[in-house]
PDB file of C-alpha atoms and ligand atoms in Angstrom:
ATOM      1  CA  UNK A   1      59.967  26.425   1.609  1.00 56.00           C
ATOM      2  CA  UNK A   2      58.071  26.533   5.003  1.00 61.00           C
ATOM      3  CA  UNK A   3      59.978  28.613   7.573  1.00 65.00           C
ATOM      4  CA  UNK A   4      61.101  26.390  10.387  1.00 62.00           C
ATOM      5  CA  UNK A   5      59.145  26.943  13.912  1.00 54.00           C
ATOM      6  CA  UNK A   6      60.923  27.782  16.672  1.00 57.00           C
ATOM      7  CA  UNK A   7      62.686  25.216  18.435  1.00 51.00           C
ATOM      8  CA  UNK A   8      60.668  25.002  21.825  1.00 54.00           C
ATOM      9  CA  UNK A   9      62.710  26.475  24.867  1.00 60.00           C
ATOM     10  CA  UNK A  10      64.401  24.318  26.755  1.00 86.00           C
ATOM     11  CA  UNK A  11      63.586  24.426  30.756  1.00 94.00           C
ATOM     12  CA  UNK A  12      65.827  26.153  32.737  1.00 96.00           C
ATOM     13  CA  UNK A  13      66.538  25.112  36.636  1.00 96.00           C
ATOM     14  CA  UNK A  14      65.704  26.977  39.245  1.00 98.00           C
ATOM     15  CA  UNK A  15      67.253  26.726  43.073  1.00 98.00           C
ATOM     16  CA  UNK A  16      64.480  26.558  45.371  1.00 98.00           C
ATOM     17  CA  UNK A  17      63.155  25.177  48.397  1.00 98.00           C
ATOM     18  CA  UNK A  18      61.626  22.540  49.259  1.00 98.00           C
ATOM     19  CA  UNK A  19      63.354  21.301  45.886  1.00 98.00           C
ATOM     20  CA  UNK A  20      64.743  22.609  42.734  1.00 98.00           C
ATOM     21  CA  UNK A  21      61.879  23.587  40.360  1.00 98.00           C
ATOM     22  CA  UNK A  22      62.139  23.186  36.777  1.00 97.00           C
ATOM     23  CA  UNK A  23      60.312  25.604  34.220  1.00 97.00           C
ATOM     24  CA  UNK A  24      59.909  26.686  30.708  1.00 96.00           C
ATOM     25  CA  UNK A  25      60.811  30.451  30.446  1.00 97.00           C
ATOM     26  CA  UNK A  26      58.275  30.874  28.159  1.00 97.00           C
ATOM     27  CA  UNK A  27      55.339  29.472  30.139  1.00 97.00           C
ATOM     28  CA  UNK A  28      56.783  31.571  33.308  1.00 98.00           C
ATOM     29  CA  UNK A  29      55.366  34.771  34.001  1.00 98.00           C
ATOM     30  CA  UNK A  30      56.816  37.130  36.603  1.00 98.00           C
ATOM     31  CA  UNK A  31      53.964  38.538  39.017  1.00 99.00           C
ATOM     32  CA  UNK A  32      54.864  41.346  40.832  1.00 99.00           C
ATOM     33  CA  UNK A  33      51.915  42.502  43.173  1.00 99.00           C
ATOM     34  CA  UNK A  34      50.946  45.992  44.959  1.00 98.00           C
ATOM     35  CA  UNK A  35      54.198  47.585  44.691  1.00 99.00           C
ATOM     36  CA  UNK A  36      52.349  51.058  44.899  1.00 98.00           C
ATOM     37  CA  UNK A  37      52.709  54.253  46.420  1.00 98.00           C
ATOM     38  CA  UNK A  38      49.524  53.252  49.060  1.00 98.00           C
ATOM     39  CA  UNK A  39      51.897  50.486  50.518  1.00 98.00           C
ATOM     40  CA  UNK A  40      55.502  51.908  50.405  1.00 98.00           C
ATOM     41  CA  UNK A  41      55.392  55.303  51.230  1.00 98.00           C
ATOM     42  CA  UNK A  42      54.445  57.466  54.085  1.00 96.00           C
ATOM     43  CA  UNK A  43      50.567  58.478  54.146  1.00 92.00           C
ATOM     44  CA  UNK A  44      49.208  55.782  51.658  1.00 94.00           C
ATOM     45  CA  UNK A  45      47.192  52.745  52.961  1.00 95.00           C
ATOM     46  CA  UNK A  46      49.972  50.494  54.619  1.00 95.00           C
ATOM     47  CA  UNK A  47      50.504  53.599  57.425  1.00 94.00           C
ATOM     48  CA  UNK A  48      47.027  54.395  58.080  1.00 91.00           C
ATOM     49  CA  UNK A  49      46.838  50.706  59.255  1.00 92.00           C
ATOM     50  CA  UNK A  50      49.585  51.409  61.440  1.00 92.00           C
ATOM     51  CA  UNK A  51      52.296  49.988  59.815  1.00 95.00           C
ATOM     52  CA  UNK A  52      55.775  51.215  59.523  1.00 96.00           C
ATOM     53  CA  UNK A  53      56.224  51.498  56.007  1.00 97.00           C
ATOM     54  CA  UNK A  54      59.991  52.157  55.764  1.00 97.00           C
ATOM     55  CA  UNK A  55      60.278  47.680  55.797  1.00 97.00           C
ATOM     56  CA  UNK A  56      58.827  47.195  52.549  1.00 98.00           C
ATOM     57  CA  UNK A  57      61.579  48.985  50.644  1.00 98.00           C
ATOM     58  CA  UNK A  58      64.079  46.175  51.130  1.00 98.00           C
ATOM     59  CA  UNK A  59      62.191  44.030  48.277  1.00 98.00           C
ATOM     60  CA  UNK A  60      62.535  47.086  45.942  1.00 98.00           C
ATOM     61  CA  UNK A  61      65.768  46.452  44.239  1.00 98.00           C
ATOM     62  CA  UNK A  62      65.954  42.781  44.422  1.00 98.00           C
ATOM     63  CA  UNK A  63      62.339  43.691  42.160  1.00 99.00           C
ATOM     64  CA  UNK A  64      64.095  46.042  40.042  1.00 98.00           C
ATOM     65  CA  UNK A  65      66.833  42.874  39.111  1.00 98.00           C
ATOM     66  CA  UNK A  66      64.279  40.386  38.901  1.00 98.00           C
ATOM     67  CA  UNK A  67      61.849  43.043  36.611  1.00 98.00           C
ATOM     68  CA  UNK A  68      65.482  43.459  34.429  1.00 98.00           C
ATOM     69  CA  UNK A  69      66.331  39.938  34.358  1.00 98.00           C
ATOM     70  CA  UNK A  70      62.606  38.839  33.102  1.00 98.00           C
ATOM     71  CA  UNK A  71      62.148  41.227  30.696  1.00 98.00           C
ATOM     72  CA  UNK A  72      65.451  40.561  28.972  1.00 97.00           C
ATOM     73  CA  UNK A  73      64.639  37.117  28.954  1.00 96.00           C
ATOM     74  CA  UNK A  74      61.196  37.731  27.380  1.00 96.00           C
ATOM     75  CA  UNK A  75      59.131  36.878  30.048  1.00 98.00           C
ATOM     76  CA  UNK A  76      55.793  37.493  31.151  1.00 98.00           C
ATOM     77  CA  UNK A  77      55.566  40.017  33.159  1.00 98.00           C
ATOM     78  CA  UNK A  78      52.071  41.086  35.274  1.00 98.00           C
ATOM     79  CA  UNK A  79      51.628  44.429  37.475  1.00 99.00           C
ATOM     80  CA  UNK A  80      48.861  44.337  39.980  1.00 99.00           C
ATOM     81  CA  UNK A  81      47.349  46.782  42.050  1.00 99.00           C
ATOM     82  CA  UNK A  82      45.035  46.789  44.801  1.00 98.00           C
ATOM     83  CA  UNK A  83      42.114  49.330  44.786  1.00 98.00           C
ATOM     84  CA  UNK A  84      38.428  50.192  44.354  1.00 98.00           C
ATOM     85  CA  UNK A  85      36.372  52.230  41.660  1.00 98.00           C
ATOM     86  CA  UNK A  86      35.770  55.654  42.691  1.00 98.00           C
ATOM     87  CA  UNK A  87      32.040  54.942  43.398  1.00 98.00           C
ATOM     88  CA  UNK A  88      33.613  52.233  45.407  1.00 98.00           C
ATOM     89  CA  UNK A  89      30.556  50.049  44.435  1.00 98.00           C
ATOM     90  CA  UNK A  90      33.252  47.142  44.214  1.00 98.00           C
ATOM     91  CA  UNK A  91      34.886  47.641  47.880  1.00 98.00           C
ATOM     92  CA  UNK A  92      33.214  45.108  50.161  1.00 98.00           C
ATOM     93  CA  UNK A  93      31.720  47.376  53.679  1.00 97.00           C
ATOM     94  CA  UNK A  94      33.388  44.852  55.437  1.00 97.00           C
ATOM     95  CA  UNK A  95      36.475  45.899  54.259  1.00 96.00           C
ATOM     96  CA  UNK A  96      36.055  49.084  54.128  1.00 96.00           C
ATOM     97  CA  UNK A  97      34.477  49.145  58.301  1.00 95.00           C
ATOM     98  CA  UNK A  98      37.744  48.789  59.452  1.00 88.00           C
ATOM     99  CA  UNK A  99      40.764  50.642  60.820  1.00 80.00           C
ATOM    100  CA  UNK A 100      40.389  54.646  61.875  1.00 83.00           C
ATOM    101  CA  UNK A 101      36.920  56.160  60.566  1.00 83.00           C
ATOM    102  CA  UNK A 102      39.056  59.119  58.796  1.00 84.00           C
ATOM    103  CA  UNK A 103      41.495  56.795  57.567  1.00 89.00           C
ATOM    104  CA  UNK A 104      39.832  54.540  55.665  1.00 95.00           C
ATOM    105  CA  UNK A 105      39.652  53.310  52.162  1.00 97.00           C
ATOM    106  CA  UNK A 106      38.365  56.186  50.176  1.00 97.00           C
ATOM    107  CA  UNK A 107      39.176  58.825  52.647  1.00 96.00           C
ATOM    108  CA  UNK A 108      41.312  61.791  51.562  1.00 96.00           C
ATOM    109  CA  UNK A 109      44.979  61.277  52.439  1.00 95.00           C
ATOM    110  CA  UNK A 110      48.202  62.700  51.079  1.00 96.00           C
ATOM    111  CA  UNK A 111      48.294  60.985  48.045  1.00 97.00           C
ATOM    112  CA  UNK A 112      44.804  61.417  47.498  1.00 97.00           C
ATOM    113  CA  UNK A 113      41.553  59.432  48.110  1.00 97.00           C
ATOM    114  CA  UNK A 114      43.037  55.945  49.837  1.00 97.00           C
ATOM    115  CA  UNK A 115      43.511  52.848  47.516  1.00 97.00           C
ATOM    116  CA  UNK A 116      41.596  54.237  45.272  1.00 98.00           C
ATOM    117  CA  UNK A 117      41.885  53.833  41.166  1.00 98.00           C
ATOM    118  CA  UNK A 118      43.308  56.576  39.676  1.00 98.00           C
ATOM    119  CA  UNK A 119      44.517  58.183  42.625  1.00 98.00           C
ATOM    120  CA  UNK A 120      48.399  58.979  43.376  1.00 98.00           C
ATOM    121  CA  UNK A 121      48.761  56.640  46.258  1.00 98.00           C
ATOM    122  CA  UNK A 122      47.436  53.721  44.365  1.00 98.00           C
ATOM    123  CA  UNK A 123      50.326  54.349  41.398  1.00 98.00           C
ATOM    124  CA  UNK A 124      53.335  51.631  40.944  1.00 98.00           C
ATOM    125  CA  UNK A 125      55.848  53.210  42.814  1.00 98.00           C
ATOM    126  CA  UNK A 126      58.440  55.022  40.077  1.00 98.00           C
ATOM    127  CA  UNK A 127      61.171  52.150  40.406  1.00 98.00           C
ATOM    128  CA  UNK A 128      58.610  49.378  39.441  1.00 98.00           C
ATOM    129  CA  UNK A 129      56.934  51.537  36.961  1.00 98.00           C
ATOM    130  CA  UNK A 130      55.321  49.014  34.233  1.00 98.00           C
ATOM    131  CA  UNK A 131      56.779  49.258  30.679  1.00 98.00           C
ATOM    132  CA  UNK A 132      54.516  49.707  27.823  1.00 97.00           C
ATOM    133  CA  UNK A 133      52.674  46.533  26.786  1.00 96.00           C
ATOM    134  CA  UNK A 134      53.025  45.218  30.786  1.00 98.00           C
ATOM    135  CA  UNK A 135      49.457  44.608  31.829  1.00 98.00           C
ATOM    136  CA  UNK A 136      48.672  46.052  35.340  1.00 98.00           C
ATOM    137  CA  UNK A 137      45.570  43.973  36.894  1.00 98.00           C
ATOM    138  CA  UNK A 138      43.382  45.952  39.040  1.00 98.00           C
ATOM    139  CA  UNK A 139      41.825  43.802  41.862  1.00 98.00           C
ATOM    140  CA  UNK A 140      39.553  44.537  44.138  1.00 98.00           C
ATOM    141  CA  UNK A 141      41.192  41.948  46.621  1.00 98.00           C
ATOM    142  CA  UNK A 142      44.522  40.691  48.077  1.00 98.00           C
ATOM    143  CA  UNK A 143      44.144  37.830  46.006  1.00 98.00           C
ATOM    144  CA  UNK A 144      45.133  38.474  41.934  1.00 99.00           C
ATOM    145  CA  UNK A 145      42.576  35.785  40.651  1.00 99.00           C
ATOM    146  CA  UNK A 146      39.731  37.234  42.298  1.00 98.00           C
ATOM    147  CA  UNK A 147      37.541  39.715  40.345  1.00 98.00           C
ATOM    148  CA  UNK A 148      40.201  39.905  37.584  1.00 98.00           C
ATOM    149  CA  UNK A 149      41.078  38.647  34.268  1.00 98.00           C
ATOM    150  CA  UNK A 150      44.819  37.449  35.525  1.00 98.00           C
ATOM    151  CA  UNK A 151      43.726  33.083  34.460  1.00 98.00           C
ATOM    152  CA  UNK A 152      42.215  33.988  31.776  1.00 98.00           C
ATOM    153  CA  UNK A 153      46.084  36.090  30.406  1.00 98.00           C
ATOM    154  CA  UNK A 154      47.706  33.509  31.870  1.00 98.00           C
ATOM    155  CA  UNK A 155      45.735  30.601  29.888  1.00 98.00           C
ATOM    156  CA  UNK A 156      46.076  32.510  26.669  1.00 98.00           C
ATOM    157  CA  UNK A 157      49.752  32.729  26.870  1.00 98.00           C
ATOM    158  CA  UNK A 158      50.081  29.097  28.095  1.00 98.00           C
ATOM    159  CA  UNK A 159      51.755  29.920  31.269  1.00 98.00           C
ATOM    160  CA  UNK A 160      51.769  27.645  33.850  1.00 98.00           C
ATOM    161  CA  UNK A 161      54.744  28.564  36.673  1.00 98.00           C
ATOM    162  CA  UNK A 162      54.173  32.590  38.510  1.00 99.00           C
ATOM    163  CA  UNK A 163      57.187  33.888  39.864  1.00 99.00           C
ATOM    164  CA  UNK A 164      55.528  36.243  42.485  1.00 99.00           C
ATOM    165  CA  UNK A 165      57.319  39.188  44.094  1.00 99.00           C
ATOM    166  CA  UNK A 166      55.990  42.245  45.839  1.00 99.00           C
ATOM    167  CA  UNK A 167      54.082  43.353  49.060  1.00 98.00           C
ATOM    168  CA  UNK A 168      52.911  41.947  51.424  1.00 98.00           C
ATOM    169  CA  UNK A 169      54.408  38.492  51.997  1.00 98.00           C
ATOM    170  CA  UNK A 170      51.280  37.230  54.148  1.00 98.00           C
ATOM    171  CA  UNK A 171      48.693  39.237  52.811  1.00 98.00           C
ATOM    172  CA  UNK A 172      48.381  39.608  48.971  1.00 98.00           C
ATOM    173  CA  UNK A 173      51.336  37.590  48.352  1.00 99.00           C
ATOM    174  CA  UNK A 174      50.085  34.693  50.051  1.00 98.00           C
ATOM    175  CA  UNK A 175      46.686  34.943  48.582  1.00 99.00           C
ATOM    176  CA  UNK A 176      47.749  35.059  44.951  1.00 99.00           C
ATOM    177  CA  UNK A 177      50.355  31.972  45.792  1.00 99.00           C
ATOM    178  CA  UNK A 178      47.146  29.950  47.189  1.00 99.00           C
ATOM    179  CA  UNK A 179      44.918  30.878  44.057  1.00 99.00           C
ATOM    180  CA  UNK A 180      47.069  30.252  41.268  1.00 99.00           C
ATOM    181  CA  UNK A 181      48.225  26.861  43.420  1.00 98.00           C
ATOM    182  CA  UNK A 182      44.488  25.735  43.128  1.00 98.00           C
ATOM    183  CA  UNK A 183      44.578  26.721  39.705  1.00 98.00           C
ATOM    184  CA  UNK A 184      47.293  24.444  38.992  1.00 98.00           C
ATOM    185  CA  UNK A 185      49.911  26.692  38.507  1.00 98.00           C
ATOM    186  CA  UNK A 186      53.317  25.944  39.986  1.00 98.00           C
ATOM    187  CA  UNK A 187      54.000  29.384  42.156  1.00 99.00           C
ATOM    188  CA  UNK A 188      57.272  30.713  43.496  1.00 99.00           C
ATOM    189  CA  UNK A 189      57.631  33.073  46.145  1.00 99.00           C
ATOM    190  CA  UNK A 190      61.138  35.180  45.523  1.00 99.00           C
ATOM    191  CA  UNK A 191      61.824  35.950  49.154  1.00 98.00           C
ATOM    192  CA  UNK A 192      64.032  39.052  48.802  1.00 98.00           C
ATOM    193  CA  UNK A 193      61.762  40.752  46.367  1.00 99.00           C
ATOM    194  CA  UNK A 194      58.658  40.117  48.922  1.00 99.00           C
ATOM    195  CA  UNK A 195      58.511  42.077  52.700  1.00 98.00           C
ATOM    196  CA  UNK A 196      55.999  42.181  55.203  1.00 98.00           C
ATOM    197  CA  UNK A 197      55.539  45.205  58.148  1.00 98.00           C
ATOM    198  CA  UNK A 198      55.644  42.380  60.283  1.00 98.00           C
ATOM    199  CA  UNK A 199      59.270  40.844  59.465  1.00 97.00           C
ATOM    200  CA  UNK A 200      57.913  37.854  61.532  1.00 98.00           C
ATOM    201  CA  UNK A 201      55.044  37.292  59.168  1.00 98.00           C
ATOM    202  CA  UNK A 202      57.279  37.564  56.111  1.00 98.00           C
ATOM    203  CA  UNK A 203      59.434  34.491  57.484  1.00 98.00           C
ATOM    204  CA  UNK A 204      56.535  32.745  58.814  1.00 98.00           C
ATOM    205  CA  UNK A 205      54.627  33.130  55.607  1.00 98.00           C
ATOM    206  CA  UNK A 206      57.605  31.985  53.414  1.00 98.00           C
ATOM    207  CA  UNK A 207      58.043  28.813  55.735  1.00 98.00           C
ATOM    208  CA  UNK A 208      54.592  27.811  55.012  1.00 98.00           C
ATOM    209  CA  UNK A 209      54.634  27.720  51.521  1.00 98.00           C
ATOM    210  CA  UNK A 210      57.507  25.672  50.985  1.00 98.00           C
ATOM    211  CA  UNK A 211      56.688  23.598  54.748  1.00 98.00           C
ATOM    212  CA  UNK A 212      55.203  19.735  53.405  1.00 98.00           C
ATOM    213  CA  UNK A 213      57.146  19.225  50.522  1.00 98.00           C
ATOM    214  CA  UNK A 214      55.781  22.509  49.350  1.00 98.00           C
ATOM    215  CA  UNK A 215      52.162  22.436  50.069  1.00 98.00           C
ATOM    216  CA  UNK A 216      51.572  25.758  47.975  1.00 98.00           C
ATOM    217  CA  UNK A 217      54.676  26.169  45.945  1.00 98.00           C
ATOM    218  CA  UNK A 218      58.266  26.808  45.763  1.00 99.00           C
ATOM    219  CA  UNK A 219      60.571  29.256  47.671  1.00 99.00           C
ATOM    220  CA  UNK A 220      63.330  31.163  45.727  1.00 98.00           C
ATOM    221  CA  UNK A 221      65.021  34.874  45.366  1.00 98.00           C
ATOM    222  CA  UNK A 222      66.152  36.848  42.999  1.00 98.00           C
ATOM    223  CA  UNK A 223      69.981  35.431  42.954  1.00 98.00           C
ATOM    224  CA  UNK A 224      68.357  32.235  41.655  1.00 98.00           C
ATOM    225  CA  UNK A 225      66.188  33.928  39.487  1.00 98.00           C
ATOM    226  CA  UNK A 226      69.142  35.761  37.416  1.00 98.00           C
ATOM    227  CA  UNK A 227      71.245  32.584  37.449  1.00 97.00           C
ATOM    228  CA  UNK A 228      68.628  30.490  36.069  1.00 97.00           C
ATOM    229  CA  UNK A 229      67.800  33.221  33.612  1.00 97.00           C
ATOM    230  CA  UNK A 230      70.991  34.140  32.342  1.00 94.00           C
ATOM    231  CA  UNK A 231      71.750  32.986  28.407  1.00 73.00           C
ATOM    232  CA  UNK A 232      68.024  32.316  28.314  1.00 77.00           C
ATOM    233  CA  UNK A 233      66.321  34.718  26.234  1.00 65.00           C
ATOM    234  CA  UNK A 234      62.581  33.621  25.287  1.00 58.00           C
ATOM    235  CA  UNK A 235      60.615  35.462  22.434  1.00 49.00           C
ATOM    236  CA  UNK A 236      59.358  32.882  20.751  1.00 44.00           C
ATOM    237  CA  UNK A 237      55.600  31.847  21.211  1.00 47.00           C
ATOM    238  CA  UNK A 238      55.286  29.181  24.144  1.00 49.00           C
ATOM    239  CA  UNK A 239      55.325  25.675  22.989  1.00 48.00           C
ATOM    240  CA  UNK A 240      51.847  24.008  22.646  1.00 49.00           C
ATOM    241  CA  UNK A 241      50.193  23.056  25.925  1.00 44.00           C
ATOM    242  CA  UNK A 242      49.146  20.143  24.359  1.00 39.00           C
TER     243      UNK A 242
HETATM  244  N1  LIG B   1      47.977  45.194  54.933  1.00 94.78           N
HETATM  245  C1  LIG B   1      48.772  44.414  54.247  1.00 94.78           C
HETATM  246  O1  LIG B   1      49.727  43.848  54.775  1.00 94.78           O
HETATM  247  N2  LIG B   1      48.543  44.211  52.928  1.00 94.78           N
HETATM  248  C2  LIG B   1      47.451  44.604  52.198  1.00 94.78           C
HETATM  249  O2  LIG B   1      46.473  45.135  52.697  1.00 94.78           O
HETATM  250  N3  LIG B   1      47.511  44.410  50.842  1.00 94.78           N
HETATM  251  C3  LIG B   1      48.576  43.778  50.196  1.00 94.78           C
HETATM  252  O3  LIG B   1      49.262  42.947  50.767  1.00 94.78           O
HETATM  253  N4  LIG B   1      48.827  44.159  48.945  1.00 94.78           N
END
């Protein structure tokens, strides 16, 4: 007797501005992007820009929930981190021109050469650490389509929503959101597990997202997130795109 598929999930509802957003758990992948040491802690990238780094920590828990919450469910779930080859052959001089001549990407810091691969600063910070089987993108950019395999993943396991958390709301967060919104994917920002140095940028930078009937996605958090997720669990292979 031929083994019965899998009944397709069924779409669960999420709360989210400009309007609730529908999605498949199983074509939903949660993104969560540059939570590394270079950003969060003191003497990594983020302060040698001149940032107070102490702001971003307020996303770290609501991540941790959110990271719980998605893998229980079966979710997707992508790591990405921001950083250059050793050689640095793939860090653009006009990126790497700017800020103070001994702090710049590649110099030696206190958690080793800055943003650089294989370096301590450029590690997932411990509470966001990637479980085995995870896949942690490296990009070269703030944006997590750029340079990087992430579409092609993301076509191969049929998603088609991002959930996107992590640092920093305006810079790589925003980036990603405008990619994969190009791309045709439906992206959510999860405001509590994003920050921003610049608080004002963070609530600026979630206001345009959602601002035109959601020009480049959806706005949520990580309370809507669990609700929506809870008593869905999602193992089973996504159901045909077709
Ligand atoms: N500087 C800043 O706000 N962000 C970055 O340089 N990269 C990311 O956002 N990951």
């Amino acid at each position: 007797m031929p083994a019965t598929p899998p009944a397709p999930p069924s779409e669960t509802q999420l709360a989210a501005e400009p309007a609730p957003l529908a999605f498949h758990p199983a074509r939903a992948a949660l993104v969560i992007i540059d939570m590394q040491r270079d950003f969060l802690e003191p003497g990594g990238f983020g302060e040698t820009l001149g940032n107070d780094v102490s702001r971003l920590q307020a996303a770290v828990a609501p991540c941790q929930a959110v990271l719980a919450a998605a893998r229980a469910a079966g979710l997707m779930v992508i790591h990405t981190r921001e950083g250059h080859r050793p050689d640095m052959m793939d860090a653009p001089p006009a990126k790497v021109e700017r800020g103070a001549p001994t702090a710049r990407i590649g110099c030696a810091g206190p958690m080793g050469r800055i943003l650089i691969r294989g370096e301590p600063g450029h590690d997932i910070i411990a509470a966001l650490a990637p479980a085995p089987g995870e896949p942690v993108l490296d990009k070269p950019g703030k944006g997590a389509f750029y340079q990087t395999d992430l579409e092609l993943m993301l076509k191969n396991r049929g998603i088609d929503t991002l959930l996107v958390a992590g640092v920093t709301t305006e810079v790589c967060v925003h980036t990603t959101i405008r990619e994969g919104n190009d791309r045709g994917y439906r992206c959510v920002a999860l405001a509590d597990c994003c920050a921003s140095y610049i608080p004002e940028f963070h609530r600026v930078g979630l206001e345009m997202i959602k601002a035109q009937g959601g020009i480049f996605g959806w706005v949520s958090d990580s309370t809507a997130l669990l609700a929506a997720l809870a008593g869905t669990a999602t193992h089973a292979a996504p159901p045909s795109a077709a």
